[in-house]
PDB file of C-alpha atoms in Angstrom:
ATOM      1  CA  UNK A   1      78.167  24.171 -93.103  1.00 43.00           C
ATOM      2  CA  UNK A   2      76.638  21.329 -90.811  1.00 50.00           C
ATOM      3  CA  UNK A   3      74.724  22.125 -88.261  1.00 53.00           C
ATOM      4  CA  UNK A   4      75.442  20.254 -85.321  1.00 54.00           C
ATOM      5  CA  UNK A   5      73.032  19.814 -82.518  1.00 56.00           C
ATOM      6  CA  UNK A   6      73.843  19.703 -78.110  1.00 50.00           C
ATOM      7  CA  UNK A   7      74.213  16.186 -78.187  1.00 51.00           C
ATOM      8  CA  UNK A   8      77.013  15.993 -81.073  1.00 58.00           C
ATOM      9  CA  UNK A   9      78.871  18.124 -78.556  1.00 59.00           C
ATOM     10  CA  UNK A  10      79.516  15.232 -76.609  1.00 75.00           C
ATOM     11  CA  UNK A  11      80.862  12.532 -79.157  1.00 84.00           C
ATOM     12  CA  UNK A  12      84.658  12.704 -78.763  1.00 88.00           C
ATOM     13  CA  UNK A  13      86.081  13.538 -81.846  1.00 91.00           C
ATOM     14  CA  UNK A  14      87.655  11.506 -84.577  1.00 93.00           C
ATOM     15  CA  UNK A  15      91.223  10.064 -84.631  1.00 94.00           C
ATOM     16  CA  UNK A  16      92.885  10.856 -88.180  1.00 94.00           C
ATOM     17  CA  UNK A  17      95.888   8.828 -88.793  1.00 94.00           C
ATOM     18  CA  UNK A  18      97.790   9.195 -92.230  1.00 95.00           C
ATOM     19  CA  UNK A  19      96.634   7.566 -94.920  1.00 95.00           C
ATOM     20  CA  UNK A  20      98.425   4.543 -96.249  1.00 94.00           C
ATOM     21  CA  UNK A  21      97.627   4.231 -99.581  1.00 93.00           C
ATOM     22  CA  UNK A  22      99.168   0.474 -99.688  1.00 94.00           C
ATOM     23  CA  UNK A  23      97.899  -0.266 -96.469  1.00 93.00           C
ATOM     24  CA  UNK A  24      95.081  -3.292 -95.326  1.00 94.00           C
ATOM     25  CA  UNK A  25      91.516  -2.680 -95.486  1.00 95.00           C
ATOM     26  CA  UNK A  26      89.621  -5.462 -93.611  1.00 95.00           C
ATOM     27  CA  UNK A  27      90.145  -9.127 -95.137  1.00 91.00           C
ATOM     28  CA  UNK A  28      86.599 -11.032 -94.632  1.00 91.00           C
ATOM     29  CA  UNK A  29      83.656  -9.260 -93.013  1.00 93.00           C
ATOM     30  CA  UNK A  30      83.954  -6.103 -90.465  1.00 95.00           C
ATOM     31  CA  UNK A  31      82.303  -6.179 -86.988  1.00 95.00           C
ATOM     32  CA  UNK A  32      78.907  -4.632 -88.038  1.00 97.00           C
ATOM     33  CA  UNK A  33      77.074  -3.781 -91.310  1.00 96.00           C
ATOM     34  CA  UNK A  34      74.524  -1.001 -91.435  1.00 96.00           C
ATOM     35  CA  UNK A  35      73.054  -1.277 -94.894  1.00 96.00           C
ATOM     36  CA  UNK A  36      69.845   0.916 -96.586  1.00 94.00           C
ATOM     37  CA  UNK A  37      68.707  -2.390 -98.700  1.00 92.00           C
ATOM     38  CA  UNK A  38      67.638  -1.114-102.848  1.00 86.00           C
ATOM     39  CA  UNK A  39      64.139  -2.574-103.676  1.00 83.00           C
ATOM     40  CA  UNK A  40      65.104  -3.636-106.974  1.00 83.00           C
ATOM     41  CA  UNK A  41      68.546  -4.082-107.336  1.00 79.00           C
ATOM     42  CA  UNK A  42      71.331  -6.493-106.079  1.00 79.00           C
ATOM     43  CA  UNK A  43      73.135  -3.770-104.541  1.00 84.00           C
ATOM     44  CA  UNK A  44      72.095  -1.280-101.303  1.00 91.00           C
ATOM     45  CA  UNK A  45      71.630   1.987-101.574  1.00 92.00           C
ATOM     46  CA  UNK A  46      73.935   2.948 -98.443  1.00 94.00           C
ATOM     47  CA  UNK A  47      76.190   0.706 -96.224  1.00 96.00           C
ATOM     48  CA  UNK A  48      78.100   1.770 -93.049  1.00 97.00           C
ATOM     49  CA  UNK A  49      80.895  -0.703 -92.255  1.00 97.00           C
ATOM     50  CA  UNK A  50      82.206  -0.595 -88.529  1.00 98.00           C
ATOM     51  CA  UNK A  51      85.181  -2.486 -87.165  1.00 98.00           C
ATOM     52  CA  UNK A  52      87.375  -2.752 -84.165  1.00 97.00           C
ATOM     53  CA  UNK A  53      90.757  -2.201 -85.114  1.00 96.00           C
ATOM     54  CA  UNK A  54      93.678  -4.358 -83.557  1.00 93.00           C
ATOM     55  CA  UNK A  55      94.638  -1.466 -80.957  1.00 94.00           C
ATOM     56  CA  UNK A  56      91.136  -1.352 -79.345  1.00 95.00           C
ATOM     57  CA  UNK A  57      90.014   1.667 -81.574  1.00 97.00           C
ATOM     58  CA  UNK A  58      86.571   1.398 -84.251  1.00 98.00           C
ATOM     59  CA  UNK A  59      87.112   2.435 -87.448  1.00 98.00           C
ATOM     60  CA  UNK A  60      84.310   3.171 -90.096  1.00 98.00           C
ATOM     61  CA  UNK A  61      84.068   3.117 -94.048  1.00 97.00           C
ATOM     62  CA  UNK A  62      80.676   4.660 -95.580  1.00 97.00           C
ATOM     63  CA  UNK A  63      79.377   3.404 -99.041  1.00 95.00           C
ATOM     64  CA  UNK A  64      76.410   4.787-101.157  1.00 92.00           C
ATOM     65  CA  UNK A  65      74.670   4.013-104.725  1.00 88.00           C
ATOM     66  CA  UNK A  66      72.051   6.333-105.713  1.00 83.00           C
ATOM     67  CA  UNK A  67      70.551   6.330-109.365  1.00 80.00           C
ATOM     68  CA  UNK A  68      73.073   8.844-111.376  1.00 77.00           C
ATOM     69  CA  UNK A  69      76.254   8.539-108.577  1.00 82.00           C
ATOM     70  CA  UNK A  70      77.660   6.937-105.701  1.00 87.00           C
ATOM     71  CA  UNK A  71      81.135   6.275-104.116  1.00 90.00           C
ATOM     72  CA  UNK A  72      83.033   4.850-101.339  1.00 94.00           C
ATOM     73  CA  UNK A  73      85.416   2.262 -99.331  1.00 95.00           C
ATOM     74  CA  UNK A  74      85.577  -0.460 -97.644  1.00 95.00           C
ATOM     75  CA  UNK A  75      86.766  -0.438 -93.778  1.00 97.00           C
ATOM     76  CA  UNK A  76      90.453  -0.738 -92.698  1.00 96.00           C
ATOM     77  CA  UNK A  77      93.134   1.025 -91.447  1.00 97.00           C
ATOM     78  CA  UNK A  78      94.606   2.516 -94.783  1.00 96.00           C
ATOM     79  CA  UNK A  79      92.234   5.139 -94.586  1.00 97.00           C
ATOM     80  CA  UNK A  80      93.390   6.471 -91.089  1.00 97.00           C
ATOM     81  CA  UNK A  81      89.899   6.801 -89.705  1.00 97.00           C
ATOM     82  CA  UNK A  82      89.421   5.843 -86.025  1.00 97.00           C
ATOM     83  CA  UNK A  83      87.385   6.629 -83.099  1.00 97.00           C
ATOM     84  CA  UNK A  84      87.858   5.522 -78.988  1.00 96.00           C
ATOM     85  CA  UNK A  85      83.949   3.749 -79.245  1.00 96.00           C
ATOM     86  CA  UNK A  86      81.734   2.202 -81.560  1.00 97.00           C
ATOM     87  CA  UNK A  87      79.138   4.647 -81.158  1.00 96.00           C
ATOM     88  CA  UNK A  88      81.441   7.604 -81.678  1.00 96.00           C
ATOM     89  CA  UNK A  89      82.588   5.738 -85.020  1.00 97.00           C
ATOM     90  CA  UNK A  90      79.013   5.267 -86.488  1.00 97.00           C
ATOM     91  CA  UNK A  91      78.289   9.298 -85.471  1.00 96.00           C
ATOM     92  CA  UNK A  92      81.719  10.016 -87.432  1.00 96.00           C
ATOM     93  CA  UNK A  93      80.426   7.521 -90.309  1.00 97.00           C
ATOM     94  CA  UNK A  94      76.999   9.339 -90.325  1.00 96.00           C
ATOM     95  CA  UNK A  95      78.517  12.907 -90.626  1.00 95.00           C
ATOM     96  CA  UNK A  96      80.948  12.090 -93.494  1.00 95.00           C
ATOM     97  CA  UNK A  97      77.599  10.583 -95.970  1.00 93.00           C
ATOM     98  CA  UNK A  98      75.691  13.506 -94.928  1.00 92.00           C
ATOM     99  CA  UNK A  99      78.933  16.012 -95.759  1.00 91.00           C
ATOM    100  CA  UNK A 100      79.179  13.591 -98.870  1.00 89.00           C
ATOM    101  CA  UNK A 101      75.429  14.070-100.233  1.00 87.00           C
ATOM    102  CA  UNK A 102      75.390  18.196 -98.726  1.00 82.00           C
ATOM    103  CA  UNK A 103      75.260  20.014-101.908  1.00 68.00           C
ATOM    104  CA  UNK A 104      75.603  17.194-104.766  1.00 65.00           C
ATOM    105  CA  UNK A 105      73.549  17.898-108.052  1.00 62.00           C
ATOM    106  CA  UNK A 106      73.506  15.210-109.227  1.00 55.00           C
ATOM    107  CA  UNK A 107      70.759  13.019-107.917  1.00 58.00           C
ATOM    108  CA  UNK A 108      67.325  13.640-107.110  1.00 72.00           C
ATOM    109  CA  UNK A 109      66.434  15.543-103.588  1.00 80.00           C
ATOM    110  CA  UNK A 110      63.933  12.553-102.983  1.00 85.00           C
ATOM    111  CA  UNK A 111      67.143   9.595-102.678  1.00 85.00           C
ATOM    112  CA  UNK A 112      69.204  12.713-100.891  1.00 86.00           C
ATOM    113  CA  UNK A 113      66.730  12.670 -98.119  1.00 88.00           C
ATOM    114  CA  UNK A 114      65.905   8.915 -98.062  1.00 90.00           C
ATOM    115  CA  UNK A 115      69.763   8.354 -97.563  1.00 92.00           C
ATOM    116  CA  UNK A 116      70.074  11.014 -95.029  1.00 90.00           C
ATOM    117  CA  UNK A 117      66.992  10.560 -93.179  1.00 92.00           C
ATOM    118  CA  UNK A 118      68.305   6.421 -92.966  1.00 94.00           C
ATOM    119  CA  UNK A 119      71.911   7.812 -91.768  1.00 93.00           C
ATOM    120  CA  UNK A 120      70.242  10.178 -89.335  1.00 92.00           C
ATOM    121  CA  UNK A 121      68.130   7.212 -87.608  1.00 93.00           C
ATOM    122  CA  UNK A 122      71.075   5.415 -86.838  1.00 91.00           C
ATOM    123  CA  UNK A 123      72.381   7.909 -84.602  1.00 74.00           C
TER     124      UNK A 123
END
């Protein structure tokens, strides 16, 4: 279990739409990239995506890479993931890496915390 702090409180919550598994993810680039940069390789280590949807709502997509595992998706509506402001959408994007990297195994603590501790500071 997350624990959420005062200020959390007062992000509205998220607005989950069914997933479309056949449905558009964002052609080109979204709005605004977030990305943790790797020092080696080609890829980044983390990468929020956030993008105004058609209807005035943000939607998010989260992305990581860490040295044994990683995962994600790129922004669009398929994924039914919206939020009324941008700021609410990064929050949203933030919680679901930290709820994705809460309790993994499978990488070091060391790039757990430099992930989180990255996600956290964009808050």
């Amino acid at each position: 279990m997350q624990q959420l702090s005062i200020f959390d409180a007062l992000m509205p919550p998220a607005i989950r739409k069914p997933v479309d598994p056949y449905g558009p993810t964002v052609d080109g680039e979204a709005h605004e990239t977030l990305c943790l940069p790797h020092p080696r390789n080609a890829w980044n280590k983390a990468r929020i995506e956030l993008h105004q949807h058609d209807d005035g709502l943000w939607m998010w997509a989260t992305q990581f890479q860490l040295s044994s595992w990683g995962g994600g998706y790129h922004v669009g509506p398929k994924w039914g993931k919206f939020a009324e402001t941008r700021d609410a959408a990064l929050f949203h994007a933030v919680q679901e890496l930290k709820a994705t990297l809460a309790g993994k195994e499978n990488t070091t603590d060391k790039e757990r915390r430099e992930l989180i501790a990255w996600a956290e500071g964009l808050s």
